[in-house]
XYZ file of C-alpha atoms in Angstrom:
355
model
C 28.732 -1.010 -237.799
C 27.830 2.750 -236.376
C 25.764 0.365 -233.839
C 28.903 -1.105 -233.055
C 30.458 1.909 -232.472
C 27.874 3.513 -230.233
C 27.523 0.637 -228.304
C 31.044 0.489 -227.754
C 31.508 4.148 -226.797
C 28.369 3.641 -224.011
C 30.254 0.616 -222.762
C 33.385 2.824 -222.145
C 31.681 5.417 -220.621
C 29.743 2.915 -218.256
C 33.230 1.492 -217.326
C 34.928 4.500 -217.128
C 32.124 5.767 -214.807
C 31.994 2.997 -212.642
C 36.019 3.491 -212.396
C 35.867 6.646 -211.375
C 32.798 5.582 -208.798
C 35.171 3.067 -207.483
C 38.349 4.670 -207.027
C 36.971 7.942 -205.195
C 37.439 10.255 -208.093
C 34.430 12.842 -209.117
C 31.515 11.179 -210.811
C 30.491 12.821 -213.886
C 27.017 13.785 -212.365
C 28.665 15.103 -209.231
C 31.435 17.528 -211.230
C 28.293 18.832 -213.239
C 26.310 19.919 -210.198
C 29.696 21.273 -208.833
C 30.455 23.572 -212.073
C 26.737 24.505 -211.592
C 26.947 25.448 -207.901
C 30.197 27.452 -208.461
C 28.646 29.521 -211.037
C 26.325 31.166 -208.701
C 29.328 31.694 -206.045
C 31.778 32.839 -203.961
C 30.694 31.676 -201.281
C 31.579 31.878 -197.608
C 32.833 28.647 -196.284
C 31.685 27.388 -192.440
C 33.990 24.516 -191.528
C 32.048 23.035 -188.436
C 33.839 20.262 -186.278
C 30.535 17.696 -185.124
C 26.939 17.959 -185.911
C 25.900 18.974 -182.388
C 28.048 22.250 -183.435
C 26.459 22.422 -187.190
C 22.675 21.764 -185.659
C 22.015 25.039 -183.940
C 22.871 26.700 -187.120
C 21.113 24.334 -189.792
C 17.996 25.135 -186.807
C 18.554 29.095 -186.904
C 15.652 31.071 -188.625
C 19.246 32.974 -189.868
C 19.934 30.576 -192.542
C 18.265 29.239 -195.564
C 19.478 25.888 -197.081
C 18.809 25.010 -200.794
C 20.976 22.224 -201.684
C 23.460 19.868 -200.981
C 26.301 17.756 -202.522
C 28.162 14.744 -201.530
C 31.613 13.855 -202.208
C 33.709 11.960 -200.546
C 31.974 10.625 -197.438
C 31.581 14.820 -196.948
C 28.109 16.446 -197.475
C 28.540 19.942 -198.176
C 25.343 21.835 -197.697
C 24.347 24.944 -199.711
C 22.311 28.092 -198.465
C 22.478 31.910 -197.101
C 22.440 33.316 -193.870
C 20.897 36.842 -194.285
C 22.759 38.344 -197.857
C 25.624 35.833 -197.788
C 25.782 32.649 -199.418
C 27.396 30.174 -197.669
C 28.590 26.095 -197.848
C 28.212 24.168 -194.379
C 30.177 21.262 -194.092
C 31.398 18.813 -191.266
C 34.584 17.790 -190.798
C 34.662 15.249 -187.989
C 37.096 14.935 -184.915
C 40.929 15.565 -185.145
C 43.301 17.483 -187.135
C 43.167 15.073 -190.341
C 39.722 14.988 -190.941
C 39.446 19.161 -190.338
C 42.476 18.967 -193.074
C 40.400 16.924 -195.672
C 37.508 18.396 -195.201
C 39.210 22.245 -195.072
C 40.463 20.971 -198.252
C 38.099 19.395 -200.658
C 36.081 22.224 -200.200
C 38.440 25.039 -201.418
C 39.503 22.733 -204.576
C 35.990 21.646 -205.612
C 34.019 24.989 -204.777
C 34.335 28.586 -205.397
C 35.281 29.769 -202.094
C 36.102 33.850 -200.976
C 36.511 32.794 -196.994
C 36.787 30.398 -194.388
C 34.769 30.573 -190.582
C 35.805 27.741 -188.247
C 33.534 27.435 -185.203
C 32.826 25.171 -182.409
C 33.684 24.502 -178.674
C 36.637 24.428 -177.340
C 38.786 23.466 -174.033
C 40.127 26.404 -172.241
C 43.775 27.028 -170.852
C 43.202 30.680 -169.565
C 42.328 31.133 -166.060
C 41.240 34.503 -166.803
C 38.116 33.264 -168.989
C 35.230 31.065 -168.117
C 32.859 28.335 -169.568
C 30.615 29.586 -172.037
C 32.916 32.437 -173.619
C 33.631 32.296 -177.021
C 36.969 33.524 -178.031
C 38.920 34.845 -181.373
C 42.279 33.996 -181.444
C 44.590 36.247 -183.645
C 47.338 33.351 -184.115
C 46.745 29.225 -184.052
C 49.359 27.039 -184.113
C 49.479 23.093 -184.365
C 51.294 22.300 -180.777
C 51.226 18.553 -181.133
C 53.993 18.261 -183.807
C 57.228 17.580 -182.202
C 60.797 16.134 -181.852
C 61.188 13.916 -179.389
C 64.660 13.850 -177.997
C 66.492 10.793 -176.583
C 66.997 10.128 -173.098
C 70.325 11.962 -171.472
C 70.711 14.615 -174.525
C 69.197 17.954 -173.385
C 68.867 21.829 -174.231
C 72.321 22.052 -175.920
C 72.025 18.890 -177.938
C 71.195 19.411 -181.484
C 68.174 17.492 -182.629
C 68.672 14.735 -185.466
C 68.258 16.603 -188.893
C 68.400 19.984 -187.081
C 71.422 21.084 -189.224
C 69.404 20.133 -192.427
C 66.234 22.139 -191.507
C 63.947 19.676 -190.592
C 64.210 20.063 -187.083
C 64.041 23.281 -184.630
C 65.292 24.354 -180.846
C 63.808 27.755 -181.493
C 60.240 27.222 -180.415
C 60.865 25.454 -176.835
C 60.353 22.332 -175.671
C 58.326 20.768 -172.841
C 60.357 18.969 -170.111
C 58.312 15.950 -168.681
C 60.937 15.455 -165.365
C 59.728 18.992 -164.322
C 56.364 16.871 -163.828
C 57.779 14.001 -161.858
C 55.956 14.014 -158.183
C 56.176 12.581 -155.015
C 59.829 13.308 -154.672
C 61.107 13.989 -151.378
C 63.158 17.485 -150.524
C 67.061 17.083 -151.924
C 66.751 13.816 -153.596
C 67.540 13.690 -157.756
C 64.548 12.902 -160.031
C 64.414 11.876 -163.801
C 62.543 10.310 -166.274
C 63.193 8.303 -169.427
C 60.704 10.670 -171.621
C 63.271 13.589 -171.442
C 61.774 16.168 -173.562
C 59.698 17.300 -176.705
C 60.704 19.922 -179.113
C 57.532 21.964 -180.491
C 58.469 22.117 -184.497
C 56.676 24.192 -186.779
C 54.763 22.719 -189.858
C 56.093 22.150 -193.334
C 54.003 24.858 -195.908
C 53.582 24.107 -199.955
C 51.955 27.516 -200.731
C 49.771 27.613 -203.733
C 51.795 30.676 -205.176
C 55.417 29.028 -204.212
C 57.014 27.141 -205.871
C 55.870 23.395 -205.523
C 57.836 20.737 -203.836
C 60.247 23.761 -202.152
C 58.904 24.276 -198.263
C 58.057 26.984 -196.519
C 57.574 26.749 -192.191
C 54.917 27.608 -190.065
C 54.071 27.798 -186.422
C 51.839 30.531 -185.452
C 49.391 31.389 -188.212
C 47.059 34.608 -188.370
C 44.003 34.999 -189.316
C 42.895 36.990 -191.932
C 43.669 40.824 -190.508
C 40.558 42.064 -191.864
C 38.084 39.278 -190.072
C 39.382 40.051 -187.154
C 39.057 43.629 -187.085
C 35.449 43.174 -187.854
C 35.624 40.713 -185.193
C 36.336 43.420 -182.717
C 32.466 44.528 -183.160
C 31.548 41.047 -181.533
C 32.736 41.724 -178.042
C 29.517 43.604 -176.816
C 27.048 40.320 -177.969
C 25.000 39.127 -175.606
C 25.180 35.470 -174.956
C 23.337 32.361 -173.165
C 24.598 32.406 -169.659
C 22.087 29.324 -168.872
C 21.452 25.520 -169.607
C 17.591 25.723 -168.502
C 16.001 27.243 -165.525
C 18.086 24.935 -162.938
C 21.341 25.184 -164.394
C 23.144 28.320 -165.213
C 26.795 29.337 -164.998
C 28.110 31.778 -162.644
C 29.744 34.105 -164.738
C 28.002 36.464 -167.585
C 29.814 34.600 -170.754
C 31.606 37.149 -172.931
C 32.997 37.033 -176.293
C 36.256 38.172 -176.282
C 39.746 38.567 -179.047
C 42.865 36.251 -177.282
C 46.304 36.649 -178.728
C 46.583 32.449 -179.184
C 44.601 29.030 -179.497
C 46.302 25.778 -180.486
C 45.031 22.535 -181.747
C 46.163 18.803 -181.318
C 44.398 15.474 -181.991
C 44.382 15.070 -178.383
C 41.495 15.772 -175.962
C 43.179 18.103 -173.253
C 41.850 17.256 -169.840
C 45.033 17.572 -167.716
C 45.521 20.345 -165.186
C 49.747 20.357 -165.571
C 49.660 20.070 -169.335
C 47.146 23.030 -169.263
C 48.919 24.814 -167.340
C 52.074 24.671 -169.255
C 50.795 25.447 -172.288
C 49.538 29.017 -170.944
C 52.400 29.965 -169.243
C 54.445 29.073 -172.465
C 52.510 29.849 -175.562
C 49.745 32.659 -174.039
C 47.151 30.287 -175.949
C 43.874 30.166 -174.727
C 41.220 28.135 -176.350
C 42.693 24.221 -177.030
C 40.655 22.422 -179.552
C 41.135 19.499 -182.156
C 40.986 21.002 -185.520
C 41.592 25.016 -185.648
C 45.223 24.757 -186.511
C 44.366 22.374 -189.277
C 41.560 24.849 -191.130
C 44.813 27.656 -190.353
C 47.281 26.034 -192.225
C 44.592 24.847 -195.198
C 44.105 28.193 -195.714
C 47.336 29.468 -195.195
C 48.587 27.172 -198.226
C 45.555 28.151 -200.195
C 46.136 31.991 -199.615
C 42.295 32.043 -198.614
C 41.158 34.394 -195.290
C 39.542 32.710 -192.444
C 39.286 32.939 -188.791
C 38.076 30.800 -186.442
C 36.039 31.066 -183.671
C 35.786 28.663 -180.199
C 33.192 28.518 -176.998
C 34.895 27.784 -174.117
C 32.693 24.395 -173.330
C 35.383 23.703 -170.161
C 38.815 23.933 -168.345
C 40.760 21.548 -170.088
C 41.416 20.087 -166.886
C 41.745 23.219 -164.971
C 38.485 22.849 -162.981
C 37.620 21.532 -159.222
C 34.875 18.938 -161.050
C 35.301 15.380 -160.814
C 34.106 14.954 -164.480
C 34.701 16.955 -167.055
C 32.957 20.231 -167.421
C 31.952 19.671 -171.699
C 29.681 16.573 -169.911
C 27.739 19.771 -168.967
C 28.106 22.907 -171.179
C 28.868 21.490 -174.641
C 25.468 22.395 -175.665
C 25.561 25.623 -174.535
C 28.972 26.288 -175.482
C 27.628 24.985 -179.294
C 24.746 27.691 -179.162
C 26.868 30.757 -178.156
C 29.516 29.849 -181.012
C 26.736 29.717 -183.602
C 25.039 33.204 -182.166
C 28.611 34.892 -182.703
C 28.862 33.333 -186.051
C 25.956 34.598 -187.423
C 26.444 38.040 -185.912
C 30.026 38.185 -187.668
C 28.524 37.075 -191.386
C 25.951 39.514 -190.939
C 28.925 42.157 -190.445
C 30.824 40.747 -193.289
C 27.697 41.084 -195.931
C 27.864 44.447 -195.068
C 31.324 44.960 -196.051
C 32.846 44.774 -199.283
C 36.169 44.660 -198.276
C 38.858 41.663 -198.865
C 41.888 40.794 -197.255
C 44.802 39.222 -198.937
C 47.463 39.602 -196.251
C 48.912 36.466 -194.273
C 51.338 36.118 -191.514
C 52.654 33.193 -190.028
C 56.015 32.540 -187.869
């Protein structure tokens, strides 16, 4: 009879294992090297968009790995890079996949910090290929209301009166974009406009279900300040001995970045975006890791190479076809300059802004 029972309680186990196996919950093995990992933490999370951005660091002499742990089609890789123990992990392309990612690894891990780094497009015509910039604010500018041909500026948007909905932040017309229009004669089109909305925010310390909104989010106040010791770095001006860029690349602070799951390559649209937002880099995931965080109540900043001109530049192809390497390198070689500055601070930030 205890036989019975033994055998019966391995049987469960084996079925609720292979349950948990097959509907993408934690394994049992895989939440006991988790608890294990945590013990020995915080640690400093690196939230990397591709591996061609995660190689030059996993190749640095900087950092040291010593394990890693799968979950979830993610492989988050354990080490230090000088004092500071850190988790490396790859998101993949877009905003959705930067959310997941951003997320599994503050609710599984022991986490004091987010960096975001990679390449991004750029929108400024004051800064070149190859710098890396630090944007104070991100915001998610691909979010919007789409109005219905023949309403304009005046015309409420649907659910605007309930809160869903908002006028405040502007609003792209695509008409103003309409060429080949000779002098005097009326142009339209049947897109009309798009209303930028903030996103919806379920903070961690709110209450849940009851929304808070967000546009422009700030990095943590205290990583950038320490950022501001980054600006005199030196960085790699040069592919290989042929092909080098014409400018001395520069790391600099910028006031804005955005992010959309959309690869920017249009001149206009570039444009637009400067002259209305101030952003400068334009990538495909910063905004997400910003509001991850932001709902978490967990500091991070991120940090983009400018890899090209978001279809700002005189090239037939796109400039990234070139410079994404180098663009990769010179994010890494700031990233590892600012963790070296954080280890040797013991400072913490809890303040967050957003607007």
């Amino acid at each position: 009879m205890v036989a019975f029972r033994v055998l019966c309680v391995l049987l469960s186990a084996l079925m609720l294992l292979n349950a948990q196996q097959g509907n993408g919950a934690l394994t049992a093995r895989s939440q006991k090297m988790i608890a294990k990992v945590n013990e020995d933490g915080p640690y400093l999370g690196l939230v990397i968009p591709n591996l061609y951005e995660m190689n030059p660091l996993l190749e640095s002499s900087n950092y040291t790995a010593t394990n890693t742990i799968d979950v979830a089609g993610r492989r988050f890789r354990f080490g230090t890079i000088g004092e500071k123990k850190v988790i490396l992990v790859m998101t993949g392309l877009s905003l959705i996949n930067a959310g997941i990612t951003t997320q599994l690894l503050l609710s599984l891990f022991n986490v004091e910090g987010v960096v975001h780094y990679g390449i991004a497009g750029n929108a400024n015509p004051s800064l070149n290929i190859g710098d890396v910039t630090i944007p104070q604010y991100w915001a998610h500018g691909a979010l919007w209301s789409w109005q219905r041909y023949g309403l304009g500026p005046d015309d409420e948007l649907p659910l605007e009166s309930a809160g869903d909905y908002t006028r405040k932040i502007g609003y792209l017309k695509f008409a103003n974009y309409t060429v080949n229009v000779t002098e005097g004669s009326p142009y339209d089109n049947l897109l009309n406009n798009v209303w930028y909305q903030p996103e919806e925010v379920f903070p961690v310390d709110g209450t849940p279900e009851e929304r808070q909104h967000a546009f422009w989010v700030a990095v943590d106040p205290y990583y950038y300040e320490i950022s501001k010791q980054l600006e005199d770095l030196v960085l790699e001006g040069c592919i290989n001995s042929t092909t080098c860029l014409t400018t001395t690349p520069k790391v600099t602070r910028v006031q804005r970045g955005t992010s959309a799951s959309i690869y920017l390559d249009n001149a206009a649209y570039r444009s637009f975006i400067y002259n209305k937002f101030n952003v400068s880099p334009v990538d495909m995931e910063s905004a997400s890791v910003a509001l991850i965080c932001l709902q978490q109540r967990k500091p991070f900043i991120a940090i983009r190479a400018l890899s090209d001109l978001a279809g700002g530049g005189s090239a037939d192809s796109n400039e990234a076809d070139t410079f994404t390497s180098l663009a990769a390198t010179n994010s890494v070689t700031v990233v590892l300059k600012f963790i070296e500055l954080l280890a040797v601070n013991s400072e913490s930030s809890t303040g967050y802004a957003y607007y």
